[in-house]
Coordinates of C-alpha atoms in Angstrom, one line a residue:
Chain Y
M1 CA 3.4 -3.0 -65.2
P2 CA 4.5 -6.3 -63.6
T3 CA 7.7 -4.5 -62.3
N4 CA 5.7 -1.7 -60.8
F5 CA 3.3 -4.1 -59.3
A6 CA 6.1 -6.1 -57.7
V7 CA 7.6 -2.9 -56.3
M8 CA 4.2 -1.8 -54.9
A9 CA 3.6 -5.3 -53.4
G10 CA 7.1 -5.2 -51.9
A11 CA 6.5 -1.8 -50.4
A12 CA 3.1 -3.0 -49.0
I13 CA 4.8 -6.0 -47.4
L14 CA 7.6 -3.8 -46.0
L15 CA 4.9 -1.4 -44.6
A16 CA 3.0 -4.3 -43.1
L17 CA 6.2 -5.6 -41.5
Q18 CA 7.0 -2.2 -40.1
H19 CA 3.5 -1.9 -38.6
A20 CA 3.9 -5.4 -37.0
G21 CA 7.2 -4.3 -35.5
Q22 CA 5.6 -1.1 -34.1
A23 CA 2.7 -3.1 -32.8
R24 CA 5.0 -5.5 -30.9
A25 CA 7.0 -2.6 -29.4
A26 CA 3.8 -0.8 -28.4
D27 CA 2.5 -4.0 -26.8
A28 CA 5.6 -4.4 -24.7
A29 CA 5.4 -0.7 -23.6
F30 CA 1.7 -1.1 -22.6
G31 CA 2.7 -4.4 -21.0
E32 CA 5.4 -2.7 -18.9
Y33 CA 2.8 -0.2 -17.6
L34 CA 0.3 -3.0 -16.9
S35 CA 3.1 -5.0 -15.2
G36 CA 3.1 -2.5 -12.3
E37 CA 0.1 -4.4 -11.1
C38 CA 2.0 -7.7 -11.1
V39 CA 5.3 -6.7 -9.5
T40 CA 3.7 -5.7 -6.2
C41 CA 3.9 -9.5 -5.6
H42 CA 6.0 -11.1 -8.4
S43 CA 9.7 -10.3 -8.6
P44 CA 10.5 -8.1 -11.6
V45 CA 13.8 -10.0 -11.9
G46 CA 12.4 -13.5 -11.6
A47 CA 13.2 -14.3 -7.9
D48 CA 10.8 -16.7 -6.3
N49 CA 10.3 -15.8 -2.6
G50 CA 7.1 -17.7 -2.3
I51 CA 5.4 -16.2 -5.3
P52 CA 6.4 -17.7 -8.6
S53 CA 8.6 -16.0 -11.2
I54 CA 6.7 -14.8 -14.3
V55 CA 9.7 -13.4 -16.3
G56 CA 11.2 -14.9 -19.4
W57 CA 8.2 -17.1 -20.2
P58 CA 7.2 -17.9 -23.8
T59 CA 4.3 -15.6 -24.6
D60 CA 1.9 -18.5 -25.5
Q61 CA 2.6 -20.1 -22.1
F62 CA 2.0 -16.9 -20.3
A63 CA -1.3 -16.4 -22.1
A64 CA -2.4 -20.0 -21.4
V65 CA -1.8 -19.7 -17.7
M66 CA -3.7 -16.4 -17.6
S67 CA -6.5 -18.1 -19.5
S68 CA -6.6 -21.0 -17.0
Y69 CA -7.0 -18.4 -14.1
R70 CA -9.7 -16.6 -16.1
D71 CA -11.8 -19.8 -16.6
K72 CA -10.9 -20.8 -12.9
T73 CA -9.3 -24.1 -13.7
R74 CA -6.4 -22.7 -11.6
D75 CA -7.7 -21.7 -8.2
N76 CA -5.8 -18.8 -6.7
P77 CA -8.5 -16.1 -6.2
I78 CA -6.1 -13.2 -6.5
M79 CA -5.0 -14.4 -9.9
Q80 CA -8.5 -15.2 -10.9
T81 CA -9.5 -11.7 -10.1
I82 CA -6.5 -10.2 -12.0
A83 CA -6.8 -12.4 -15.0
G84 CA -10.6 -12.2 -15.2
R85 CA -10.4 -8.4 -15.7
L86 CA -7.6 -8.4 -18.4
T87 CA -8.6 -8.1 -22.0
K88 CA -7.0 -10.4 -24.6
E89 CA -4.9 -7.4 -25.8
E90 CA -3.8 -6.7 -22.2
V91 CA -2.7 -10.3 -21.7
E92 CA -0.8 -10.2 -24.9
A93 CA 0.9 -7.0 -23.9
L94 CA 1.9 -8.4 -20.5
A95 CA 3.1 -11.6 -22.1
A96 CA 5.2 -9.6 -24.6
Y97 CA 6.7 -7.5 -21.9
F98 CA 7.5 -10.3 -19.4
A99 CA 9.0 -12.4 -22.3
T100 CA 11.6 -9.6 -22.8
V101 CA 12.6 -9.6 -19.2
K102 CA 15.6 -11.9 -18.5
P103 CA 15.8 -13.5 -15.1
S104 CA 18.6 -11.9 -13.1
R105 CA 21.9 -13.7 -13.1
C106 CA 21.7 -14.6 -9.5
Q107 CA 18.3 -16.2 -10.1
L108 CA 19.7 -18.4 -12.9
I109 CA 22.3 -19.9 -10.6
G110 CA 20.0 -20.0 -7.6
M111 CA 22.0 -17.6 -5.5
C112 CA 19.6 -14.7 -5.0
Chain A
M1 CA 5.4 21.4 -27.0
Q2 CA 8.9 22.6 -27.7
I3 CA 9.5 26.3 -28.0
S4 CA 12.8 27.7 -29.3
R5 CA 14.4 30.5 -27.5
R6 CA 14.2 32.7 -30.6
K7 CA 10.5 32.0 -31.0
L8 CA 9.9 32.7 -27.4
L9 CA 11.7 36.0 -27.6
A10 CA 9.9 36.9 -30.8
T11 CA 6.5 36.3 -29.1
A12 CA 7.5 37.9 -25.8
G13 CA 5.3 40.8 -24.9
T14 CA 2.4 39.4 -26.8
A15 CA -0.6 37.7 -25.4
A16 CA 0.6 34.5 -27.0
L17 CA 3.4 34.1 -24.4
G18 CA 1.1 33.2 -21.6
T19 CA -0.7 30.7 -23.6
L20 CA 2.5 29.1 -24.9
A21 CA 4.1 29.0 -21.5
L22 CA 1.0 27.4 -19.9
G23 CA 0.9 24.8 -22.6
A24 CA 4.6 23.8 -22.2
P25 CA 5.2 20.5 -20.5
A26 CA 7.9 21.8 -18.2
V27 CA 8.3 25.2 -16.5
L28 CA 10.2 27.5 -18.9
G29 CA 13.7 28.5 -17.8
Q30 CA 13.9 25.5 -15.5
A31 CA 16.1 22.5 -16.3
K32 CA 13.7 19.8 -15.1
P33 CA 10.2 19.7 -13.6
R34 CA 10.4 19.0 -9.9
V35 CA 8.4 16.4 -8.0
V36 CA 8.5 16.4 -4.2
V37 CA 7.2 13.3 -2.4
L38 CA 6.2 13.7 1.2
G39 CA 6.6 10.4 3.0
G40 CA 8.8 7.4 2.3
G41 CA 6.4 4.5 3.0
P42 CA 4.6 2.2 0.6
G43 CA 2.9 5.1 -1.1
G44 CA 5.7 7.7 -1.3
A45 CA 8.6 5.3 -2.0
T46 CA 6.7 3.6 -4.7
A47 CA 5.6 6.8 -6.3
A48 CA 9.1 8.3 -6.2
R49 CA 10.6 5.2 -7.6
Y50 CA 8.1 4.9 -10.5
I51 CA 8.3 8.6 -11.4
A52 CA 12.1 8.5 -11.4
K53 CA 12.6 5.1 -13.0
D54 CA 10.1 5.6 -15.8
S55 CA 11.0 9.2 -16.6
A56 CA 14.7 8.2 -16.9
G57 CA 16.1 11.4 -15.5
A58 CA 13.6 13.9 -17.1
I59 CA 12.0 14.7 -13.7
S60 CA 13.8 15.7 -10.6
V61 CA 12.4 13.6 -7.7
S62 CA 12.9 14.2 -4.0
I63 CA 11.6 12.3 -1.0
V64 CA 11.0 14.1 2.2
E65 CA 11.0 11.5 5.0
P66 CA 12.4 12.1 8.5
S67 CA 13.4 8.4 9.1
K68 CA 16.6 7.1 7.5
Q69 CA 15.5 3.6 8.3
F70 CA 11.9 2.8 7.5
V71 CA 10.1 0.1 9.6
T72 CA 7.1 -1.3 7.8
C73 CA 3.9 -1.3 9.7
F74 CA 2.8 -4.2 7.5
H75 CA 4.1 -7.5 8.9
S76 CA 4.7 -5.8 12.3
N77 CA 2.1 -8.2 13.7
L78 CA 4.4 -11.0 12.6
Y79 CA 7.2 -9.5 14.6
L80 CA 4.8 -9.4 17.6
G81 CA 3.9 -13.0 17.1
G82 CA 7.6 -14.0 16.9
F83 CA 7.5 -14.9 13.2
R84 CA 9.9 -12.2 12.0
P85 CA 12.7 -10.2 13.5
M86 CA 12.6 -6.4 13.5
T87 CA 15.7 -6.4 11.2
E88 CA 13.6 -7.9 8.4
L89 CA 11.0 -5.1 8.6
T90 CA 13.7 -2.4 8.5
H91 CA 14.7 -0.8 5.2
G92 CA 17.1 1.9 4.1
Y93 CA 16.8 4.2 1.1
D94 CA 20.3 4.0 -0.2
K95 CA 19.5 1.6 -3.1
L96 CA 16.4 3.5 -4.1
A97 CA 18.2 6.8 -4.1
A98 CA 21.2 5.5 -6.0
A99 CA 19.4 3.5 -8.6
H100 CA 17.1 6.2 -9.8
G101 CA 18.8 9.5 -8.8
I102 CA 16.2 10.3 -6.1
K103 CA 17.2 13.0 -3.6
M104 CA 16.5 11.9 0.0
V105 CA 15.7 14.7 2.4
H106 CA 15.7 13.3 5.9
Q107 CA 13.6 16.0 7.6
A108 CA 10.0 16.5 8.6
A109 CA 7.9 18.6 6.3
V110 CA 6.1 21.1 8.5
Q111 CA 4.0 23.2 6.0
I112 CA 2.7 23.3 2.5
D113 CA 2.3 26.6 0.8
R114 CA -0.1 25.7 -2.0
D115 CA -0.1 29.1 -3.7
K116 CA 3.7 29.3 -3.9
K117 CA 4.0 25.5 -4.5
Q118 CA 6.5 25.2 -1.7
V119 CA 7.1 22.8 1.2
K120 CA 8.6 24.2 4.3
L121 CA 11.0 21.8 6.2
A122 CA 11.7 21.5 9.9
D123 CA 15.0 23.4 9.5
G124 CA 13.1 26.3 7.9
S125 CA 14.3 25.7 4.4
M126 CA 11.9 25.6 1.5
M127 CA 11.5 23.1 -1.4
E128 CA 9.7 24.2 -4.6
Y129 CA 7.6 21.7 -6.5
D130 CA 5.8 21.5 -9.8
R131 CA 3.8 18.5 -8.5
L132 CA 3.6 17.3 -4.9
V133 CA 2.9 13.7 -4.0
L134 CA 1.5 13.6 -0.5
S135 CA 1.8 10.2 1.3
P136 CA 2.0 11.0 5.0
G137 CA 0.0 8.1 6.3
I138 CA -2.1 8.5 9.4
D139 CA -2.0 10.5 12.6
L140 CA -3.6 9.3 15.8
K141 CA -6.4 11.1 17.5
Y142 CA -5.0 11.1 21.0
D143 CA -8.1 12.7 22.4
S144 CA -10.5 10.0 21.0
V145 CA -10.3 7.7 24.0
P146 CA -11.3 9.4 27.3
G147 CA -8.4 9.3 29.8
W148 CA -5.8 8.3 27.2
G149 CA -3.4 10.7 25.4
R150 CA 0.0 11.0 23.9
E151 CA 1.6 11.0 27.3
H152 CA 0.1 7.6 28.0
E153 CA 1.4 5.7 24.9
E154 CA 4.1 4.1 27.1
A155 CA 1.7 2.9 29.7
M156 CA -1.0 1.9 27.2
P157 CA 0.8 1.4 23.8
H158 CA -0.9 1.8 20.5
A159 CA 1.8 0.3 18.3
W160 CA -0.2 1.5 15.3
K161 CA 2.9 3.1 13.9
A162 CA 5.7 0.6 13.6
G163 CA 9.0 0.9 15.5
P164 CA 9.7 1.4 19.2
Q165 CA 5.9 1.1 20.0
T166 CA 5.9 -2.3 18.3
E167 CA 8.9 -3.4 20.4
L168 CA 7.3 -2.0 23.6
L169 CA 4.0 -3.9 22.9
R170 CA 6.0 -7.2 22.4
K171 CA 7.8 -6.6 25.8
R172 CA 4.6 -5.9 27.5
L173 CA 3.0 -9.0 26.0
E174 CA 5.8 -11.2 27.2
A175 CA 5.3 -9.9 30.7
V176 CA 1.6 -10.9 30.8
P177 CA 1.1 -13.6 33.4
D178 CA -0.9 -16.8 32.9
G179 CA -4.4 -15.8 33.9
G180 CA -3.7 -12.2 33.0
V181 CA -6.1 -10.1 31.0
I182 CA -5.3 -8.0 27.9
V183 CA -7.7 -5.4 26.8
M184 CA -7.5 -4.1 23.2
I185 CA -9.5 -1.0 22.3
A186 CA -10.1 -1.4 18.6
P187 CA -10.4 1.7 16.4
P188 CA -13.5 3.1 14.6
N189 CA -13.7 3.1 10.8
P190 CA -11.9 4.3 8.8
Y191 CA -8.4 3.3 9.9
R192 CA -5.1 1.9 8.7
C193 CA -5.2 -1.9 8.0
P194 CA -8.8 -3.1 8.7
P195 CA -7.9 -6.7 9.6
G196 CA -4.8 -5.5 11.6
P197 CA -6.3 -5.4 15.1
Y198 CA -7.7 -8.9 14.8
E199 CA -4.5 -10.3 13.3
R200 CA -2.7 -8.7 16.3
V201 CA -5.0 -10.4 18.7
S202 CA -4.2 -13.7 16.9
M203 CA -0.5 -13.1 17.3
M204 CA -0.9 -12.1 21.0
A205 CA -2.8 -15.3 21.6
H206 CA -0.2 -17.3 19.8
V207 CA 2.6 -15.9 22.0
L208 CA 0.6 -16.5 25.2
K209 CA -0.3 -20.1 24.1
S210 CA 3.3 -20.8 23.0
A211 CA 4.4 -19.8 26.5
G212 CA 1.9 -22.1 28.1
K213 CA -0.3 -19.2 29.3
T214 CA -3.6 -20.6 28.1
K215 CA -5.5 -19.1 31.1
A216 CA -4.7 -15.6 29.9
K217 CA -7.5 -13.8 28.1
I218 CA -7.7 -11.1 25.4
I219 CA -10.8 -8.9 25.4
I220 CA -11.5 -6.8 22.4
L221 CA -13.6 -3.7 23.0
D222 CA -14.8 -2.7 19.6
P223 CA -16.6 0.5 18.6
K224 CA -17.8 -1.4 15.4
E225 CA -20.6 -3.9 15.1
T226 CA -18.7 -6.0 12.6
F227 CA -15.1 -6.2 11.4
S228 CA -12.9 -7.3 8.5
K229 CA -12.7 -11.1 7.9
Q230 CA -14.8 -11.6 11.0
A231 CA -15.9 -15.2 10.4
L232 CA -12.3 -16.2 9.5
F233 CA -10.8 -14.7 12.6
Q234 CA -13.5 -16.0 14.9
E235 CA -13.2 -19.5 13.5
G236 CA -9.4 -19.3 13.9
W237 CA -9.6 -18.1 17.5
E238 CA -11.9 -20.9 18.4
K239 CA -9.7 -23.5 16.7
H240 CA -6.3 -22.3 17.9
Y241 CA -7.0 -20.4 21.1
P242 CA -10.2 -21.7 22.6
G243 CA -11.5 -19.6 25.5
M244 CA -8.7 -17.1 25.1
V245 CA -10.3 -14.4 22.9
E246 CA -13.5 -12.5 23.6
W247 CA -14.8 -10.0 21.1
L248 CA -17.3 -7.5 22.4
S249 CA -19.4 -5.3 20.1
P250 CA -20.8 -1.9 21.3
K251 CA -24.2 -3.6 21.9
I252 CA -22.5 -5.9 24.4
H253 CA -20.0 -3.5 26.1
D254 CA -22.2 -0.5 25.9
G255 CA -19.5 2.0 25.0
I256 CA -15.9 2.6 26.1
K257 CA -16.3 5.2 28.8
S258 CA -12.7 5.8 29.9
V259 CA -9.3 4.3 30.6
D260 CA -7.0 5.1 33.6
P261 CA -3.3 4.5 32.6
K262 CA -2.2 4.9 36.3
T263 CA -4.3 1.9 37.5
N264 CA -4.6 0.1 34.2
T265 CA -8.4 0.2 34.4
V266 CA -10.8 0.3 31.5
E267 CA -14.4 1.4 32.0
T268 CA -17.2 0.4 29.7
G269 CA -20.9 1.0 30.0
F270 CA -21.3 -2.6 31.0
E271 CA -18.2 -3.5 33.1
S272 CA -15.1 -2.2 34.8
Y273 CA -11.8 -4.0 33.9
K274 CA -9.3 -3.5 36.8
N275 CA -5.6 -4.4 37.0
V276 CA -5.4 -5.2 33.4
A277 CA -2.0 -6.7 32.5
L278 CA -1.8 -4.9 29.1
V279 CA -4.1 -2.3 27.6
N280 CA -3.6 -1.7 23.8
V281 CA -5.3 1.4 22.7
I282 CA -5.7 1.8 19.0
P283 CA -7.4 5.2 18.7
K284 CA -9.4 7.0 16.0
Q285 CA -7.2 8.1 13.0
T286 CA -6.9 10.9 10.6
A287 CA -4.7 11.8 7.6
G288 CA -1.2 12.9 8.6
K289 CA -1.3 16.4 10.0
I290 CA 0.7 18.0 7.2
A291 CA -2.4 17.2 5.0
L292 CA -4.8 18.6 7.5
G293 CA -2.6 21.8 7.9
A294 CA -2.8 22.4 4.1
D295 CA -6.6 22.1 4.2
L296 CA -6.6 19.1 2.0
A297 CA -8.9 16.9 4.2
N298 CA -12.6 17.1 4.6
E299 CA -14.7 16.8 7.7
S300 CA -13.9 13.0 7.9
G301 CA -10.2 13.9 8.6
F302 CA -9.1 12.2 5.4
C303 CA -8.4 13.7 1.9
P304 CA -10.8 13.5 -1.0
I305 CA -9.2 12.6 -4.3
D306 CA -10.1 12.3 -8.0
P307 CA -10.4 8.5 -8.4
A308 CA -9.1 8.6 -12.0
S309 CA -5.8 10.2 -11.1
M310 CA -5.3 10.3 -7.3
K311 CA -5.2 14.1 -7.5
S312 CA -6.4 16.0 -4.5
A313 CA -10.0 17.2 -5.0
K314 CA -8.8 20.6 -3.7
D315 CA -5.5 21.1 -5.5
Q316 CA -4.5 20.2 -9.1
N317 CA -0.8 20.2 -8.3
I318 CA -1.1 17.7 -5.4
F319 CA -1.6 14.0 -5.5
I320 CA -2.7 12.2 -2.3
I321 CA -2.1 8.5 -1.9
G322 CA -2.1 5.8 0.7
D323 CA -3.8 5.9 4.2
A324 CA -4.3 9.7 4.1
C325 CA -6.7 9.7 1.1
I326 CA -10.3 8.7 0.8
A327 CA -10.0 5.8 -1.6
G328 CA -13.6 4.7 -1.8
D329 CA -13.9 0.9 -1.6
M330 CA -10.1 0.4 -1.2
P331 CA -9.0 -0.3 2.4
K332 CA -6.1 1.6 3.9
S333 CA -3.3 -0.9 3.3
A334 CA 0.3 -0.9 2.1
F335 CA -0.8 -2.8 -1.1
S336 CA -3.5 -0.1 -1.8
A337 CA -0.9 2.7 -1.3
N338 CA 1.5 0.9 -3.6
S339 CA -1.2 0.5 -6.3
Q340 CA -2.4 4.1 -5.9
A341 CA 1.2 5.3 -6.2
K342 CA 1.6 3.8 -9.6
V343 CA -1.5 5.6 -10.9
A344 CA -0.3 8.9 -9.5
A345 CA 3.2 8.3 -10.9
M346 CA 1.7 7.7 -14.4
I347 CA -0.4 10.8 -14.3
V348 CA 2.5 12.9 -13.0
R349 CA 4.7 11.8 -15.9
G350 CA 1.9 12.4 -18.3
E351 CA 1.6 16.0 -17.1
L352 CA 5.3 16.8 -16.8
T353 CA 6.8 14.9 -19.7
E354 CA 3.8 14.1 -21.9
A355 CA 4.3 10.4 -21.2
K356 CA 1.4 8.3 -22.4
T357 CA -1.3 7.6 -19.8
F358 CA -3.8 4.8 -19.4
P359 CA -7.0 4.4 -17.5
A360 CA -6.4 4.0 -13.7
R361 CA -6.6 0.5 -12.3
Y362 CA -6.1 -0.5 -8.7
T363 CA -5.5 -3.7 -6.8
N364 CA -5.4 -4.8 -3.2
T365 CA -4.8 -7.9 -1.1
C366 CA -4.4 -8.1 2.6
W367 CA -3.1 -11.3 4.2
S368 CA -3.7 -12.0 7.9
M369 CA -2.0 -14.7 10.0
L370 CA -4.2 -16.6 12.4
S371 CA -1.5 -19.0 13.7
T372 CA 1.5 -20.9 12.4
D373 CA 0.9 -21.9 8.7
D374 CA -2.7 -20.7 9.0
T375 CA -3.2 -17.5 6.9
V376 CA -6.2 -15.9 5.2
K377 CA -6.6 -13.2 2.7
V378 CA -9.0 -10.6 1.3
G379 CA -8.7 -8.5 -1.8
G380 CA -10.0 -7.1 -5.0
R381 CA -9.7 -5.0 -8.1
Y382 CA -10.9 -1.4 -8.3
E383 CA -11.4 1.3 -10.8
A384 CA -12.8 4.9 -11.0
K385 CA -16.5 4.6 -11.1
D386 CA -19.5 6.6 -9.8
G387 CA -17.1 9.4 -8.6
K388 CA -15.0 7.1 -6.3
I389 CA -12.6 4.2 -6.4
G390 CA -15.1 1.4 -6.6
A391 CA -14.7 -2.3 -6.3
V392 CA -15.0 -4.2 -9.5
E393 CA -14.5 -7.7 -8.0
T394 CA -13.5 -8.9 -4.6
F395 CA -12.6 -12.1 -2.9
V396 CA -12.0 -13.4 0.6
S397 CA -10.7 -16.7 2.0
K398 CA -13.4 -19.2 3.1
T399 CA -14.0 -20.7 6.5
G400 CA -13.1 -24.4 6.7
E401 CA -10.3 -24.2 4.1
T402 CA -7.7 -27.0 4.1
A403 CA -4.5 -26.8 6.1
D404 CA -2.5 -27.0 2.8
L405 CA -4.3 -24.0 1.3
R406 CA -3.8 -22.0 4.5
K407 CA -0.1 -22.9 4.5
Q408 CA 0.2 -21.9 0.9
T409 CA -1.5 -18.6 1.7
Q410 CA 1.2 -17.9 4.3
V411 CA 3.9 -18.7 1.8
E412 CA 2.2 -16.2 -0.5
N413 CA 2.0 -13.6 2.3
M414 CA 5.8 -13.8 2.8
G415 CA 6.4 -13.7 -1.0
W416 CA 4.2 -10.5 -1.2
Y417 CA 6.3 -8.9 1.5
A418 CA 9.5 -9.6 -0.5
G419 CA 7.8 -8.3 -3.6
I420 CA 6.3 -5.1 -2.3
T421 CA 9.4 -4.1 -0.4
A422 CA 11.5 -4.6 -3.6
D423 CA 9.0 -2.6 -5.5
M424 CA 9.3 0.2 -3.0
F425 CA 13.0 0.3 -2.2
G426 CA 14.4 -1.2 -5.3

């Protein structure tokens, strides 16, 4: 019995981990779709031509900045409008997607 | 739905064939579904790029666009004001075509056969499509201002399509003497770029003032009682160009009766303006004529669409985006076209490759330059509601903002241009 229980528990954990992995993948895919709204202005490869780069950020930092636009402690009205309409899940999906994007090489060495 | 050849043959001749074939994501016996995009501007280029990029080769995408070099109408006022050279507004399609395998067809499309799902090109050849994305922009109603027509666009330029007309307007502006009068005939709603005429006036005044011609005057004859960002523009004109700009509503000028391109005269119900140094006629507009010819517009001259998908209200195989469509509360702007293109691209992929689709969401912002380092903006978020694209939340710059904020808004304006052109052309 204990052995069976351990196997079942192990399987359950494995299943849970798989689900978590799928959820992360799905979030990033949803985030990529949602990112279409961002990249009209923000560079998808992290260039800053007057509008800040949003790629490669830690997800919690991304979510915190969006939250500060939502509660209007940051004052750009475009971003307040965008952030104010995003659900928590959508912010997480965007954060997950942009976290996976690496700034382009030229951007890292400041030669874009 | 995948159908093996064997199963297809086995069911051939039965009623099931039709059902199965209709249910299949791609047309049977055809390597790839075909999308033809008419127009390579902010709507068309974006739609083509997103369909090709996100379908990773599963859809054949072509852009039909006569110009090999596209000059953006957005920021052409900044060229007029001397803030940007024409070279910065000019973009080729090589990178877009190469990066995503998009076929460029540099011809005019002359006709759409909706029954056969074919587009006829200027050279007589035909292109077949499974889905058509129509982004032709606007056409000008040359007969909407009495006395003015296509043959007068040299004498009285419109410059409402960017390129040679924009350069002509700049030359004519430079030749305006101190004490000279410019008359702008503003367009009636709806038209491309609602704040555009008034940003143009700001840029004209900036050029005149910079040349020391502060006795010159710009008179705007408007068929509208109000206009976009009105309080912001009027505050800016008073601040930067006192006494140089006069805006007249229909109640004041009592109607634009006629223009005479030979004598540079403009007649209104109230006054006759003679020997005008520069007349800028921005006429009434419609959807591009290819859309009108295919009976995709309604009595307004623009094309009704389904707000959840950007599909034509008249044809399930055609998507209409950008200035040519009736986008509810969204203005006709490059930003709007780019936003609508992404919704259309998503739905097209959903229909042709069964890619996942999400509820449509739209965004717009329009920046307008009043003077050096003094820029304002208006924008909002939109979604399908009440049978149209409706505004969910909007914002507009405030009068009396700090110089720092206005300067930052101009930095953002330039950043947006870099962003959207990269999003269009790769």
